[in-house]
Amino acid sequence: MTTKITFWSGLDTIGANIISLEKDGFQIVTDLGAYVGADIEALLDKSRTSELYESKLLPPINGLYPEVQVKDLPLESIEESDLKTAICLSHLHLDHLGSFGQISREVPVYTLNKSEQFYTQLKEQELLPQYDVNWQGVETGVTFEHGPFKITFHESDHDTIGAAAIFIEAPDLKLVYSGDLRLSGFAPERVLDWAIKAKEFQPDILLLEGTSFSSSDEDIKEEVPFANETETWSLLTEQSLLAKLDDLLTQTSELITFNGYPQNIERLIHVAELANKYQRKMVLDPAYFELAKPYLENQSMELMKLGDDVSPAEIKQTPEQYVVQIAYENHEALFEIGTGIYIHSNGMPLGPYMPEFEPFFERVIEAGWDVIFANVSGHAHQEDLLMLAYLIQAKRVVPWHTFRPIAFGEALSNYGVPVFLPEKQTEYSLENILNQSK
Ligand SMILES: [Zn+2]
Ligand SMILES: [Zn+2]
């Protein structure tokens, strides 16, 4: 039997990129994120499988769900199916693991050890839901087998710890799944390293994320809310953010608060190092403090836990001594520590499309904070994606994890990279794919 590949979701959205590969009674599914529009809480409720299935908010994959959840559905449960299924998880974002609450505990879930450990910490701090799955941590670069499939995870760089690209080899098909990635983070060398390995691997298919191809020039011109009352730093890399912060710290003795993204612990630690460089103490929200602790290489770094080590009133008295990280979940603290410069750097609320965004910033500005928007993307720039695809030289590249797969595909074609745009929920062999595209 030839290897069959099916694309379930994620072809023209950001996230929920799901494929299955099947050969000789073995199946690999990678990833298993929340579908766009699926409620994260509903996805945790095993009594709602039918409802999610009927609403087309779960992939209709055989051999994945327990019998009790799918007995009334035209799906083979894990008990009924002859398939032996394994899941490979590229990284810990909900658009990649958000459907884990629905699957059988029997299915092994492979991910990098680093990612599994980070998951445990995020779950303990209630920054990710509790998924009771059969975690199987693997090391970067170490190949393991699932039936006829040989699988290797290679650590990559994205705005979470333990993100990986996944190489899968069947006797008749070689595939590389990029996961989400960037060359503008703290470890671009990891991406270049796996990309060179991918070229040597000579893949038939490269599944490449294309988040940065999602907005057209018109979208970008859209008006930013509070544009007149706030400042925006246009930042291309993590290092450009740190350079701007460094500059700011030389110029001001005002209190600085920083609202970042919990999974980007490396950014938070670099901000803390900068604070220390300017004789300021970094004060963290209690959950983030616990999350950051295991990743501190420099043990002499001065980190304080908000509430336990220093109170909001103490910060208000000597604002020049601190950089304070305030999470949206505990944002009342922001109105107890005085005012100064508020840096919003991929923290919640993420953007104007979230209902919390406008009321929150109205209040922050009203309270007297000088707001700076300072986001850095977790995703590669367009030209970096094109360069990687050009370097890897797969027989076909599938552009996905983007709202504009056709635009991304055209850009790849212009680079001389052969593209394949699959149909959703259609089974392909490699031969089909090669014949249907050029
Ligand atoms: Zn994603
Ligand atoms: Zn991601």
CSV table of N, CA, C and O in Angstrom, one decimal, residues 225-226 229-231 259 328 331 334-335 342-352 354-375:
chain,number,residue,atom,x,y,z
A,225,PRO,N,-6.1,52.0,16.4
A,225,PRO,CA,-6.8,52.7,17.4
A,225,PRO,C,-5.8,53.4,18.4
A,225,PRO,O,-4.7,53.0,18.6
A,226,PHE,N,-6.2,54.6,18.9
A,226,PHE,CA,-5.4,55.4,19.8
A,226,PHE,C,-4.1,55.9,19.2
A,226,PHE,O,-3.2,56.2,19.9
A,229,GLU,N,-2.7,59.1,20.6
A,229,GLU,CA,-2.4,59.1,22.0
A,229,GLU,C,-1.3,58.1,22.4
A,229,GLU,O,-0.9,58.1,23.6
A,230,THR,N,-0.8,57.3,21.4
A,230,THR,CA,0.1,56.3,21.8
A,230,THR,C,1.3,56.3,20.8
A,230,THR,O,1.2,57.0,19.8
A,231,GLU,N,2.3,55.5,21.1
A,231,GLU,CA,3.5,55.4,20.2
A,231,GLU,C,3.6,54.0,19.8
A,231,GLU,O,3.2,53.1,20.5
A,259,ASN,N,4.1,44.4,29.2
A,259,ASN,CA,3.1,43.3,29.1
A,259,ASN,C,3.4,42.4,27.9
A,259,ASN,O,3.2,42.8,26.8
A,328,TYR,N,-2.4,40.8,31.9
A,328,TYR,CA,-3.7,41.4,31.7
A,328,TYR,C,-4.7,40.8,32.8
A,328,TYR,O,-5.5,41.5,33.3
A,331,HIS,N,-4.6,42.9,35.8
A,331,HIS,CA,-4.3,44.3,35.4
A,331,HIS,C,-4.7,45.4,36.4
A,331,HIS,O,-4.3,46.5,36.3
A,334,LEU,N,-2.0,47.4,37.8
A,334,LEU,CA,-1.5,48.6,36.9
A,334,LEU,C,-1.9,49.9,37.5
A,334,LEU,O,-1.3,50.9,37.3
A,335,PHE,N,-3.1,49.9,38.1
A,335,PHE,CA,-3.7,51.1,38.6
A,335,PHE,C,-3.4,51.4,40.0
A,335,PHE,O,-3.9,52.3,40.7
A,342,TYR,N,4.0,52.5,29.7
A,342,TYR,CA,3.5,51.1,29.6
A,342,TYR,C,3.8,50.6,28.2
A,342,TYR,O,3.4,51.1,27.1
A,343,ILE,N,4.5,49.4,28.2
A,343,ILE,CA,4.9,48.8,26.9
A,343,ILE,C,4.1,47.6,26.7
A,343,ILE,O,4.2,46.6,27.4
A,344,HIS,N,3.4,47.6,25.6
A,344,HIS,CA,2.5,46.4,25.2
A,344,HIS,C,3.2,45.6,24.2
A,344,HIS,O,3.3,46.1,23.0
A,345,SER,N,3.7,44.4,24.5
A,345,SER,CA,4.6,43.7,23.7
A,345,SER,C,4.0,42.2,23.5
A,345,SER,O,4.6,41.3,24.1
A,346,ASN,N,3.0,42.1,22.6
A,346,ASN,CA,2.4,40.8,22.4
A,346,ASN,C,1.7,40.2,23.6
A,346,ASN,O,1.4,39.0,23.7
A,347,GLY,N,1.3,41.1,24.6
A,347,GLY,CA,0.5,40.7,25.7
A,347,GLY,C,-1.0,40.7,25.4
A,347,GLY,O,-1.4,41.2,24.3
A,348,MET,N,-1.8,40.3,26.3
A,348,MET,CA,-3.2,40.3,26.2
A,348,MET,C,-3.7,41.7,26.6
A,348,MET,O,-3.1,42.3,27.5
A,349,PRO,N,-4.7,42.3,26.0
A,349,PRO,CA,-5.4,41.9,24.8
A,349,PRO,C,-4.6,42.1,23.6
A,349,PRO,O,-4.0,43.2,23.4
A,350,LEU,N,-4.6,41.1,22.7
A,350,LEU,CA,-3.6,41.1,21.6
A,350,LEU,C,-3.8,42.2,20.6
A,350,LEU,O,-2.8,42.8,20.1
A,351,GLY,N,-5.0,42.5,20.3
A,351,GLY,CA,-5.2,43.6,19.3
A,351,GLY,C,-6.6,44.1,19.2
A,351,GLY,O,-7.5,43.6,19.9
A,352,PRO,N,-6.9,45.1,18.4
A,352,PRO,CA,-8.2,45.8,18.3
A,352,PRO,C,-9.4,44.8,18.0
A,352,PRO,O,-10.5,45.1,18.3
A,354,MET,N,-9.9,42.2,19.5
A,354,MET,CA,-10.5,41.6,20.8
A,354,MET,C,-11.3,42.6,21.5
A,354,MET,O,-10.9,43.8,21.6
A,355,PRO,N,-12.5,42.2,22.0
A,355,PRO,CA,-13.4,43.2,22.6
A,355,PRO,C,-12.8,43.9,23.8
A,355,PRO,O,-13.2,45.0,24.1
A,356,GLU,N,-11.9,43.2,24.5
A,356,GLU,CA,-11.3,43.8,25.7
A,356,GLU,C,-10.3,45.0,25.3
A,356,GLU,O,-10.0,45.8,26.2
A,357,PHE,N,-9.8,45.0,24.1
A,357,PHE,CA,-8.7,45.9,23.7
A,357,PHE,C,-9.1,47.4,24.0
A,357,PHE,O,-8.3,48.1,24.7
A,358,GLU,N,-10.1,47.9,23.3
A,358,GLU,CA,-10.4,49.3,23.4
A,358,GLU,C,-10.7,49.8,24.8
A,358,GLU,O,-10.1,50.8,25.3
A,359,PRO,N,-11.6,49.1,25.6
A,359,PRO,CA,-11.9,49.6,27.0
A,359,PRO,C,-10.6,49.6,27.8
A,359,PRO,O,-10.4,50.5,28.6
A,360,PHE,N,-9.8,48.5,27.6
A,360,PHE,CA,-8.6,48.4,28.4
A,360,PHE,C,-7.7,49.6,28.2
A,360,PHE,O,-7.2,50.3,29.1
A,361,PHE,N,-7.4,49.9,26.9
A,361,PHE,CA,-6.5,51.0,26.6
A,361,PHE,C,-7.0,52.4,26.9
A,361,PHE,O,-6.3,53.3,27.3
A,362,GLU,N,-8.4,52.5,26.8
A,362,GLU,CA,-9.0,53.8,27.2
A,362,GLU,C,-8.6,54.0,28.7
A,362,GLU,O,-8.3,55.1,29.0
A,363,ARG,N,-8.8,53.0,29.5
A,363,ARG,CA,-8.5,53.1,30.9
A,363,ARG,C,-7.1,53.4,31.2
A,363,ARG,O,-6.7,54.2,32.1
A,364,VAL,N,-6.2,52.7,30.5
A,364,VAL,CA,-4.7,52.8,30.7
A,364,VAL,C,-4.3,54.3,30.4
A,364,VAL,O,-3.5,54.9,31.1
A,365,ILE,N,-4.8,54.7,29.2
A,365,ILE,CA,-4.4,56.1,28.8
A,365,ILE,C,-5.0,57.1,29.8
A,365,ILE,O,-4.3,58.1,30.2
A,366,GLU,N,-6.2,56.9,30.1
A,366,GLU,CA,-7.0,57.8,31.1
A,366,GLU,C,-6.2,57.9,32.4
A,366,GLU,O,-6.1,59.0,33.0
A,367,ALA,N,-5.6,56.8,32.8
A,367,ALA,CA,-4.9,56.7,34.1
A,367,ALA,C,-3.6,57.5,34.0
A,367,ALA,O,-2.9,57.7,35.1
A,368,GLY,N,-3.1,57.8,32.8
A,368,GLY,CA,-1.9,58.6,32.7
A,368,GLY,C,-0.7,57.9,32.2
A,368,GLY,O,0.4,58.5,32.1
A,369,TRP,N,-0.9,56.6,31.8
A,369,TRP,CA,0.3,55.9,31.3
A,369,TRP,C,0.6,56.4,29.8
A,369,TRP,O,-0.3,56.6,29.1
A,370,ASP,N,1.9,56.4,29.5
A,370,ASP,CA,2.3,56.7,28.1
A,370,ASP,C,2.5,55.3,27.5
A,370,ASP,O,3.3,54.5,27.8
A,371,VAL,N,1.6,55.0,26.5
A,371,VAL,CA,1.5,53.7,26.0
A,371,VAL,C,2.4,53.6,24.7
A,371,VAL,O,2.4,54.4,23.8
A,372,ILE,N,3.2,52.5,24.7
A,372,ILE,CA,4.0,52.2,23.5
A,372,ILE,C,3.6,50.8,23.1
A,372,ILE,O,3.6,49.8,23.9
A,373,PHE,N,3.2,50.6,21.8
A,373,PHE,CA,2.9,49.3,21.2
A,373,PHE,C,4.2,48.8,20.7
A,373,PHE,O,4.9,49.5,19.8
A,374,ALA,N,4.6,47.6,21.1
A,374,ALA,CA,6.0,47.1,20.7
A,374,ALA,C,5.9,45.6,20.5
A,374,ALA,O,6.6,44.8,21.1
A,375,ASN,N,5.1,45.2,19.5
A,375,ASN,CA,5.0,43.8,19.1
A,375,ASN,C,6.2,43.3,18.3
A,375,ASN,O,6.7,44.1,17.4
